[in-house]
Short mmCIF file of C-alpha atoms in Angstrom, two decimals:
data_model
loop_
_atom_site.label_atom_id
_atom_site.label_comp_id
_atom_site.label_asym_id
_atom_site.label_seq_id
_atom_site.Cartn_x
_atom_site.Cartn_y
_atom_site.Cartn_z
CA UNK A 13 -10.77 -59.93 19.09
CA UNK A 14 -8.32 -59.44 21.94
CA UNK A 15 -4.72 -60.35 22.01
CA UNK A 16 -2.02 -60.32 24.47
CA UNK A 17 1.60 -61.87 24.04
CA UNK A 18 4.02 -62.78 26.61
CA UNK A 19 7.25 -64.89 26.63
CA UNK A 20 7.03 -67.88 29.06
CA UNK A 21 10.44 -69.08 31.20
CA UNK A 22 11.46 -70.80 28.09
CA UNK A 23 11.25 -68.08 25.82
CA UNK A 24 8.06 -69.51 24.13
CA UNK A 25 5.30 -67.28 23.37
CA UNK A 26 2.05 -67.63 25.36
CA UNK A 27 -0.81 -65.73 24.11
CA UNK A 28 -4.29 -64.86 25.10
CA UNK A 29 -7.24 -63.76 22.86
CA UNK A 30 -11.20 -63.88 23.19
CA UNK A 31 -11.93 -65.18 19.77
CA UNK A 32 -15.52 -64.67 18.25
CA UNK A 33 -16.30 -67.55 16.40
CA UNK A 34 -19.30 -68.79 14.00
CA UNK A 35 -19.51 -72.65 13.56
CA UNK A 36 -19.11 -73.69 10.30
CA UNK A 37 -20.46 -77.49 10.76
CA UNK A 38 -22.48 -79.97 13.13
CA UNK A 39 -25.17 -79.85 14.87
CA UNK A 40 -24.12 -76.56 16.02
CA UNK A 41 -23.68 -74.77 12.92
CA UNK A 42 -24.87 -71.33 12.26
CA UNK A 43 -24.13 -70.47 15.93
CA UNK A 44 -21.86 -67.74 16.90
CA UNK A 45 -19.72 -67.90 20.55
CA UNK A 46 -17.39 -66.20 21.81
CA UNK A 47 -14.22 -68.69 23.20
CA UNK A 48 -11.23 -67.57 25.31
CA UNK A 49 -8.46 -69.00 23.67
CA UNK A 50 -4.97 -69.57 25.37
CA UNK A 51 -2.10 -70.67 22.95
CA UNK A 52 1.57 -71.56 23.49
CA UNK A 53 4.14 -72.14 21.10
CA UNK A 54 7.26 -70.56 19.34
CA UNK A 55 6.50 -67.20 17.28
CA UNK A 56 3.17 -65.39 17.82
CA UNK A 57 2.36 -66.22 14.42
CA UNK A 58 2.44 -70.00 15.11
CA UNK A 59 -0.18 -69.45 18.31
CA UNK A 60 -2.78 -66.44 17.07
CA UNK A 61 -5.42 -66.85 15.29
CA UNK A 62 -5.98 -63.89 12.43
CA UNK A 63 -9.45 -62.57 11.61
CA UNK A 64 -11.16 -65.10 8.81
CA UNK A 65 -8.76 -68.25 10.00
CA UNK A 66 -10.05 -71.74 10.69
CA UNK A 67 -10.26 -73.51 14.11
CA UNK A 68 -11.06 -76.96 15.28
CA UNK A 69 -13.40 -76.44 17.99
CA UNK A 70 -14.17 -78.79 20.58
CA UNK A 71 -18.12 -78.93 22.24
CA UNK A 72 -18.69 -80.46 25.62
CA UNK A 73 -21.82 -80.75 28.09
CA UNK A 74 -20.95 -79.82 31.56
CA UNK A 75 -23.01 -81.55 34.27
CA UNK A 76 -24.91 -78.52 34.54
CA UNK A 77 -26.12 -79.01 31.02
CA UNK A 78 -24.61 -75.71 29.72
CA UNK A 79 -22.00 -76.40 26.47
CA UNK A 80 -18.79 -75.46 26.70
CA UNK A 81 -16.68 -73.95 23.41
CA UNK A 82 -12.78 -74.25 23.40
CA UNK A 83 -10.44 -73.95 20.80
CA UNK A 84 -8.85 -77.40 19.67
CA UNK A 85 -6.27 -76.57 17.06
CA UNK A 86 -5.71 -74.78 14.18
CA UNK A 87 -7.32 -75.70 10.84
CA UNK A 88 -4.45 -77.53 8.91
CA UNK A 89 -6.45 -78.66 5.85
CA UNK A 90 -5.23 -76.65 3.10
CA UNK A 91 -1.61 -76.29 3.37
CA UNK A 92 -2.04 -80.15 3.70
CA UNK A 93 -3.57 -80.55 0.33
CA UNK A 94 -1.53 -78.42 -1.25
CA UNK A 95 2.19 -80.39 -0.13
CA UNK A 96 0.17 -83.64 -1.40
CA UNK A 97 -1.18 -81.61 -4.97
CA UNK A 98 2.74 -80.55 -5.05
CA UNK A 99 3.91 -83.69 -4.66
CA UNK A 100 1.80 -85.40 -6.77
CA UNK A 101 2.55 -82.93 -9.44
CA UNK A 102 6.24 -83.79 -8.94
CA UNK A 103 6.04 -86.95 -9.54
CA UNK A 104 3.73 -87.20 -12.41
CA UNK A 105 6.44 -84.55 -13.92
CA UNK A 106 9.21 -86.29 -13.13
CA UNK A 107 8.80 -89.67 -13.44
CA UNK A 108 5.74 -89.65 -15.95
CA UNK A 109 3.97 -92.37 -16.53
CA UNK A 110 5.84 -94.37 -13.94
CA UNK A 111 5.20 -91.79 -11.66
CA UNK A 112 1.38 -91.83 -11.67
CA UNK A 113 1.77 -95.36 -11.45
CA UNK A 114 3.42 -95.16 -8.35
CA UNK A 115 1.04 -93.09 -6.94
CA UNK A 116 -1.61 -95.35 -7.54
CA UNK A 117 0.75 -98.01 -5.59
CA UNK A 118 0.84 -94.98 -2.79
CA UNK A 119 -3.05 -95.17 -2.91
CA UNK A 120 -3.52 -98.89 -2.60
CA UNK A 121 -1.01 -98.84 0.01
CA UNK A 122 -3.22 -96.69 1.83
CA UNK A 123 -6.07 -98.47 1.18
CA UNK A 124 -4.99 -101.84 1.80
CA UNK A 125 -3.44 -100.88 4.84
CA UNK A 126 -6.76 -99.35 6.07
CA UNK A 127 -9.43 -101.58 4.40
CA UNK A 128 -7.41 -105.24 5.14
CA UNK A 129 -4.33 -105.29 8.21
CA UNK A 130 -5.86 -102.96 10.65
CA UNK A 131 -9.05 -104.59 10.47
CA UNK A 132 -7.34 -107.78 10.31
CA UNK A 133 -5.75 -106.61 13.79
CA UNK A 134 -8.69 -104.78 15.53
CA UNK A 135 -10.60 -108.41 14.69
CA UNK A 136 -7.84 -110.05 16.96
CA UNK A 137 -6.25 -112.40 14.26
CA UNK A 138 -2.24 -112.88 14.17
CA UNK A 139 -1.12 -109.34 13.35
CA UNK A 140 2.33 -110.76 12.16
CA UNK A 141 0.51 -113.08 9.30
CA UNK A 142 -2.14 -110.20 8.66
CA UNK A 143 1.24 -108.09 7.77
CA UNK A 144 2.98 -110.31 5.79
CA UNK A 145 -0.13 -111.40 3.69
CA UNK A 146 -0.99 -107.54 3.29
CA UNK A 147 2.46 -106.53 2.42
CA UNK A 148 3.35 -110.02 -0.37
CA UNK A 149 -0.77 -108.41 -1.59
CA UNK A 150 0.52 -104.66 -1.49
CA UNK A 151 3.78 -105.41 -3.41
CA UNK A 152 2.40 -107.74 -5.63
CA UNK A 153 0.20 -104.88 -6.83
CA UNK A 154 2.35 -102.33 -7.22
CA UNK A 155 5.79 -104.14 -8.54
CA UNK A 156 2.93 -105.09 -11.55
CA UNK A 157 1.40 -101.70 -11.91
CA UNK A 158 4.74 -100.22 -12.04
CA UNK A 159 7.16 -102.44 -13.64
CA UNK A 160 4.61 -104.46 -15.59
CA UNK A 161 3.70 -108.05 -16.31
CA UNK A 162 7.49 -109.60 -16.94
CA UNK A 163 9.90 -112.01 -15.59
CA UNK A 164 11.49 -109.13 -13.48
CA UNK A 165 8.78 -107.96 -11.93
CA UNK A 166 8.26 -112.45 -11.27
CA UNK A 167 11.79 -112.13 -9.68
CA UNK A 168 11.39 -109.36 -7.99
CA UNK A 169 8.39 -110.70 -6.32
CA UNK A 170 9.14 -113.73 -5.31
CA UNK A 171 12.76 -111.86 -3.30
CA UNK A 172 10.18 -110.14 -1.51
CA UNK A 173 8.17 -112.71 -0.29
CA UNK A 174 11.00 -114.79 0.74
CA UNK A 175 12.61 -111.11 2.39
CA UNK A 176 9.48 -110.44 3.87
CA UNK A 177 9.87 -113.80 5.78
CA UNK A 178 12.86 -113.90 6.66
CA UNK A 179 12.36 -110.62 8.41
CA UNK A 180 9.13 -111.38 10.10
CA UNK A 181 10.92 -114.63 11.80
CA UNK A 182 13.81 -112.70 12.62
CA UNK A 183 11.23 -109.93 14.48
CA UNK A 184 9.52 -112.58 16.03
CA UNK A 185 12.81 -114.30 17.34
CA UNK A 186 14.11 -111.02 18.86
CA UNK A 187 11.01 -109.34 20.27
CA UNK A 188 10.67 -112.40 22.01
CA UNK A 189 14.84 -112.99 22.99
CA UNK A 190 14.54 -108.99 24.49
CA UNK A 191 11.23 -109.61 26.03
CA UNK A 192 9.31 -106.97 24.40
CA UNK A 193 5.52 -106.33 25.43
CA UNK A 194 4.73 -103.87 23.00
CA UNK A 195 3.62 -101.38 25.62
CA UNK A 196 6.58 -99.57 25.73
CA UNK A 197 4.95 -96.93 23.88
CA UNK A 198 2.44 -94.20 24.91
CA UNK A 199 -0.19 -95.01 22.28
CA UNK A 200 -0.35 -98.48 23.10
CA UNK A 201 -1.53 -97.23 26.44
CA UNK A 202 -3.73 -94.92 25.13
CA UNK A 203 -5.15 -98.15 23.23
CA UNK A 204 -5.58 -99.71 26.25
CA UNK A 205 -7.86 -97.15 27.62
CA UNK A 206 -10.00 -97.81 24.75
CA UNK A 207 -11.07 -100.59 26.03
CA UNK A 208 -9.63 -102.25 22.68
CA UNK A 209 -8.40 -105.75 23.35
CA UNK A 210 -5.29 -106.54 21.05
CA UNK A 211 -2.14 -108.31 20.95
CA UNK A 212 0.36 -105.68 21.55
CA UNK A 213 3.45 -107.54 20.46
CA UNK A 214 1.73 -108.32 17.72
CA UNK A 215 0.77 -105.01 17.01
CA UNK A 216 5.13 -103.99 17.77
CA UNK A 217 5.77 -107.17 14.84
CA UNK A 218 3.36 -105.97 12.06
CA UNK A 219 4.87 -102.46 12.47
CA UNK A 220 8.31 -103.73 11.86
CA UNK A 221 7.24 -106.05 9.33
CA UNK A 222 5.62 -102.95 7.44
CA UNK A 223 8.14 -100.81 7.90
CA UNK A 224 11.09 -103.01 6.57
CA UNK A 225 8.18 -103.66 3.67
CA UNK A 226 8.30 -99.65 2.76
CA UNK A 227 12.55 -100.31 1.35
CA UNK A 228 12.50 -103.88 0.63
CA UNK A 229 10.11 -103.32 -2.93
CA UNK A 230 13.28 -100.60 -3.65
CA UNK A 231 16.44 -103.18 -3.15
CA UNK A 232 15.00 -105.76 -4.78
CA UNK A 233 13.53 -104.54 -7.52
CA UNK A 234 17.23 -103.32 -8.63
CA UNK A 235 18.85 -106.38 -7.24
CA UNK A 236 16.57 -107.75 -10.05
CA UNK A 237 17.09 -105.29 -12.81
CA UNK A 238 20.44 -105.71 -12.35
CA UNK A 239 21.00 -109.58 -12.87
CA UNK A 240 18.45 -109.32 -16.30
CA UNK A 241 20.64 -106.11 -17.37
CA UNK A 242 23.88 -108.04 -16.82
CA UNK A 243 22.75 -111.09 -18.79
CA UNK A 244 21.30 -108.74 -21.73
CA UNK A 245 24.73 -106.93 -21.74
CA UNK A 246 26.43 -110.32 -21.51
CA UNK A 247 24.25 -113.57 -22.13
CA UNK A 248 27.31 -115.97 -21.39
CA UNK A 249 27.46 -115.32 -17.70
CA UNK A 250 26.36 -117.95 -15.42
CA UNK A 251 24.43 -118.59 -12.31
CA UNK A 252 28.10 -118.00 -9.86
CA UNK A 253 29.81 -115.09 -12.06
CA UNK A 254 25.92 -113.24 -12.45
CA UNK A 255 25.52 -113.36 -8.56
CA UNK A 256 28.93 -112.01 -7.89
CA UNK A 257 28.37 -108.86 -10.02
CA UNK A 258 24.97 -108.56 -9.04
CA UNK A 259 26.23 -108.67 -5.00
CA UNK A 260 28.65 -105.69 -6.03
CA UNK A 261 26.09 -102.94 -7.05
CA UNK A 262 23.20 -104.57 -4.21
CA UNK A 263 26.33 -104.07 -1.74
CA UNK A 264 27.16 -100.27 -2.84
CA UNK A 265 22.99 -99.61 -2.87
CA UNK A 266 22.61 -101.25 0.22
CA UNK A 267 24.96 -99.10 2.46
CA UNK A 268 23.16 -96.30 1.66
CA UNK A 269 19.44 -98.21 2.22
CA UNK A 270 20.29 -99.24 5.51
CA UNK A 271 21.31 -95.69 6.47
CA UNK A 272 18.36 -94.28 5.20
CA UNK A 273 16.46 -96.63 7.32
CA UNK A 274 18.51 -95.85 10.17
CA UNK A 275 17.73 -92.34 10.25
CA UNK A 276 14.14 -92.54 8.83
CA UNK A 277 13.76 -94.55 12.54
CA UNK A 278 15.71 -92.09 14.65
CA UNK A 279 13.87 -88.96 13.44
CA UNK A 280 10.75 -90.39 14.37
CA UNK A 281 11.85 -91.13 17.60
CA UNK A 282 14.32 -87.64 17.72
CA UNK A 283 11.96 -85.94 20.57
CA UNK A 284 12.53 -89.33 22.48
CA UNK A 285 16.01 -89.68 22.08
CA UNK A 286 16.52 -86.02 23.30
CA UNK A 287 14.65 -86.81 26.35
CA UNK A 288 16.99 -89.69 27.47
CA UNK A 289 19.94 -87.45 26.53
CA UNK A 290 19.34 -84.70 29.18
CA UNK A 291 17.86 -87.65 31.64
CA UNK A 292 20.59 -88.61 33.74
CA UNK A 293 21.30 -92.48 34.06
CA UNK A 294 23.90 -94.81 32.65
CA UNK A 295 23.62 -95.36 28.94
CA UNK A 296 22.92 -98.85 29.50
CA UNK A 297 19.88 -98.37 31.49
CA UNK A 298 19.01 -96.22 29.11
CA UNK A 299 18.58 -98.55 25.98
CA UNK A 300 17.28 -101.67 28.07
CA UNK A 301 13.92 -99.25 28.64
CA UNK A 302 11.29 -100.57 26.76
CA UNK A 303 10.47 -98.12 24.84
CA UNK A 304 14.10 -97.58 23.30
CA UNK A 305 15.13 -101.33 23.57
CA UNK A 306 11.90 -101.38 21.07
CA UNK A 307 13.22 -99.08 18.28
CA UNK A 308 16.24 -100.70 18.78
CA UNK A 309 14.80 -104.23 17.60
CA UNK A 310 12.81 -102.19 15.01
CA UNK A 311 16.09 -100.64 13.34
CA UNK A 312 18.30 -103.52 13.88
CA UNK A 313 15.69 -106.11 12.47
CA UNK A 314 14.53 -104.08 9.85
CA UNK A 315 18.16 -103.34 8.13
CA UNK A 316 18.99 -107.11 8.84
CA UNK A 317 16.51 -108.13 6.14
CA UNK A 318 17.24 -104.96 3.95
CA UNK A 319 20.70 -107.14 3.82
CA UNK A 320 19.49 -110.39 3.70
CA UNK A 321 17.28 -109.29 0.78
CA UNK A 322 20.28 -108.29 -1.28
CA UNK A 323 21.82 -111.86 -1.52
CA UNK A 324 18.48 -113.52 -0.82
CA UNK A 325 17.11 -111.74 -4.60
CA UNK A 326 20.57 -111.60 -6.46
CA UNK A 327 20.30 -115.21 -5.93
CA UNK A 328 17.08 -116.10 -7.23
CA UNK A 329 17.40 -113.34 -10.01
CA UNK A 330 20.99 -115.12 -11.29
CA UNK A 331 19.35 -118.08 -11.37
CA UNK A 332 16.41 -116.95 -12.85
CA UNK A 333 17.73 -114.07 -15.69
CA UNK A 334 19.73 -116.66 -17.82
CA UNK A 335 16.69 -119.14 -18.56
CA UNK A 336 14.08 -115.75 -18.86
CA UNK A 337 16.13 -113.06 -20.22
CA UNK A 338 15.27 -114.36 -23.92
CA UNK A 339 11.90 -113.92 -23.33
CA UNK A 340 12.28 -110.50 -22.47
CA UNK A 341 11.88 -107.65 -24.98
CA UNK A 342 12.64 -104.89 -23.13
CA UNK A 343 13.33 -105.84 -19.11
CA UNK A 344 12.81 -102.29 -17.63
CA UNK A 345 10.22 -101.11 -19.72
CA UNK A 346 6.87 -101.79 -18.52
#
């Protein structure tokens, strides 16, 4: 093992070490090679590989026939399982039972995600409906698991379904007002080169649909405990008076929603937004790129029905929390 460490122009550390390396899996496994490795990044410790670590190593057959070894990546696998172990831990501790509940929403999230839209998508059928129908499926499951079989959960349910539209026509509307493609982004290019035929816009729609999906179970599940807690506290309120109070809390919870959405969109896109900072052009050239005009649409749209779901579900909870609040033992308890 060889090293050799050197600071590049921008202060990064570059590093060079002959690594000899014994393949753990694949057809190959057994073997031993030895792999020059060259590695750039921002402490040596981030670039080097230690004796005993882990590397991803890619195989190829020159046209010579001969193989040829190179370092991919660093193996990532464990410090990965351990954040999710931690986190899971968390929230079993914290929030009990209703935190392993909601991790079993997390994994049929996952699952549904993987096992119904994107092979709803990759089969070329309307990625917009394949969204909508997987998230109304994926809340359905877990507003039951979690809050359990009761009129909120009904209410709660039927404000996302109607939120959940709302937003997907408004996405629709304005991805096709801005003339969006969906390739403003690398990946969809890198799709392209697949050779994978898909709707792209399509592809931009479900994402916004899903993401606006990921706060709207939050909003309106309170929007909805709220009304049923209101009427419990106070069973003479009616339909006008219940939505007014209900509006004030959903208003105070919603100004901090929306920002969280806000900047849950602009870190993902923070390298981006750097780069058009130090590139020099007007500001308004700027955001009619595609690829910015897209998160754009993606922010704006999404918080629009984070708002619309506020009034959309205080409404049908007022009207619904005076007729089933009887029937209810214990609203919040599953």
């Amino acid at each position: 093992l060889q090293k050799e460490a050197t600071p590049d122009e921008s202060g990064r550390t570059q590093i060079f070490q002959v690594l000899e390396m014994t393949i753990l899996s694949g057809s190959h496994q057994g073997e031993t090679v030895e792999i020059t490795y060259n590695g750039l990044g921002p402490t040596l410790r981030d670039v080097r590989f230690e004796v005993g670590e882990r590397a991803l190593i890619m195989i190829t057959q020159r046209p010579d026939g001969q193989l040829f070894f190179a370092v991919a990546d660093h193996v990532r696998l464990f410090p990965l399982a351990a954040l999710a172990l931690l986190f899971a831990l968390v929230t079993v501790l914290v929030g009990r039972w209703q935190g392993f509940r909601a991790l079993v929403g997390l994994g049929l999230s996952m699952a549904l995600i993987g096992g119904f839209i994107l092979p709803e998508i990759l089969a070329n059928r309307d990625p917009v409906l394949a969204s909508i129908v997987g998230m109304a499926m994926l809340t359905a499951v877990t507003l039951y698991l979690i809050q359990g079989w009761n009129a909120i959960a009904h209410t709660a349910l039927l404000g996302i379904l109607a939120s959940l539209a709302v937003t997907g026509a408004m996405a629709v509307a304005w991805t096709s007002l801005a003339h969006l493609t969906g390739f403003g982004s690398e990946e969809t290019l890198y799709l392209q080169a697949t050779g994978v035929t898909l709707n792209m816009r399509g592809l931009l729609l479900a994402g916004i649909i899903i993401g606006a999906a990921g706060v709207l179970d939050d909003v309106v599940l309170a929007q909805a405990v709220t009304a049923f807690e209101l009427v419990a506290a106070n069973p003479a309120l009616h339909f006008r008076e219940l939505y007014q109070r209900s509006m004030k809390i959903g208003n105070a919870h919603l100004a901090s929603m929306v920002n969280t959405l806000v900047l849950a969109y602009a870190s993902a896109a923070l390298p981006l937004l750097i780069l058009f900072t130090l590139y020099q052009e007007p500001w308004y050239l700027t955001i009619n790129r595609e690829l910015i005009a897209e998160e754009i649409v993606r922010t704006l749209v999404g918080s629009l029905g984070l708002m619309l779901a506020v009034p959309l579900t205080s409404a049908i909870a007022s009207w619904a929390a005076p007729k089933l609040a009887g029937k209810e033992s214990d609203p919040i308890e599953a």
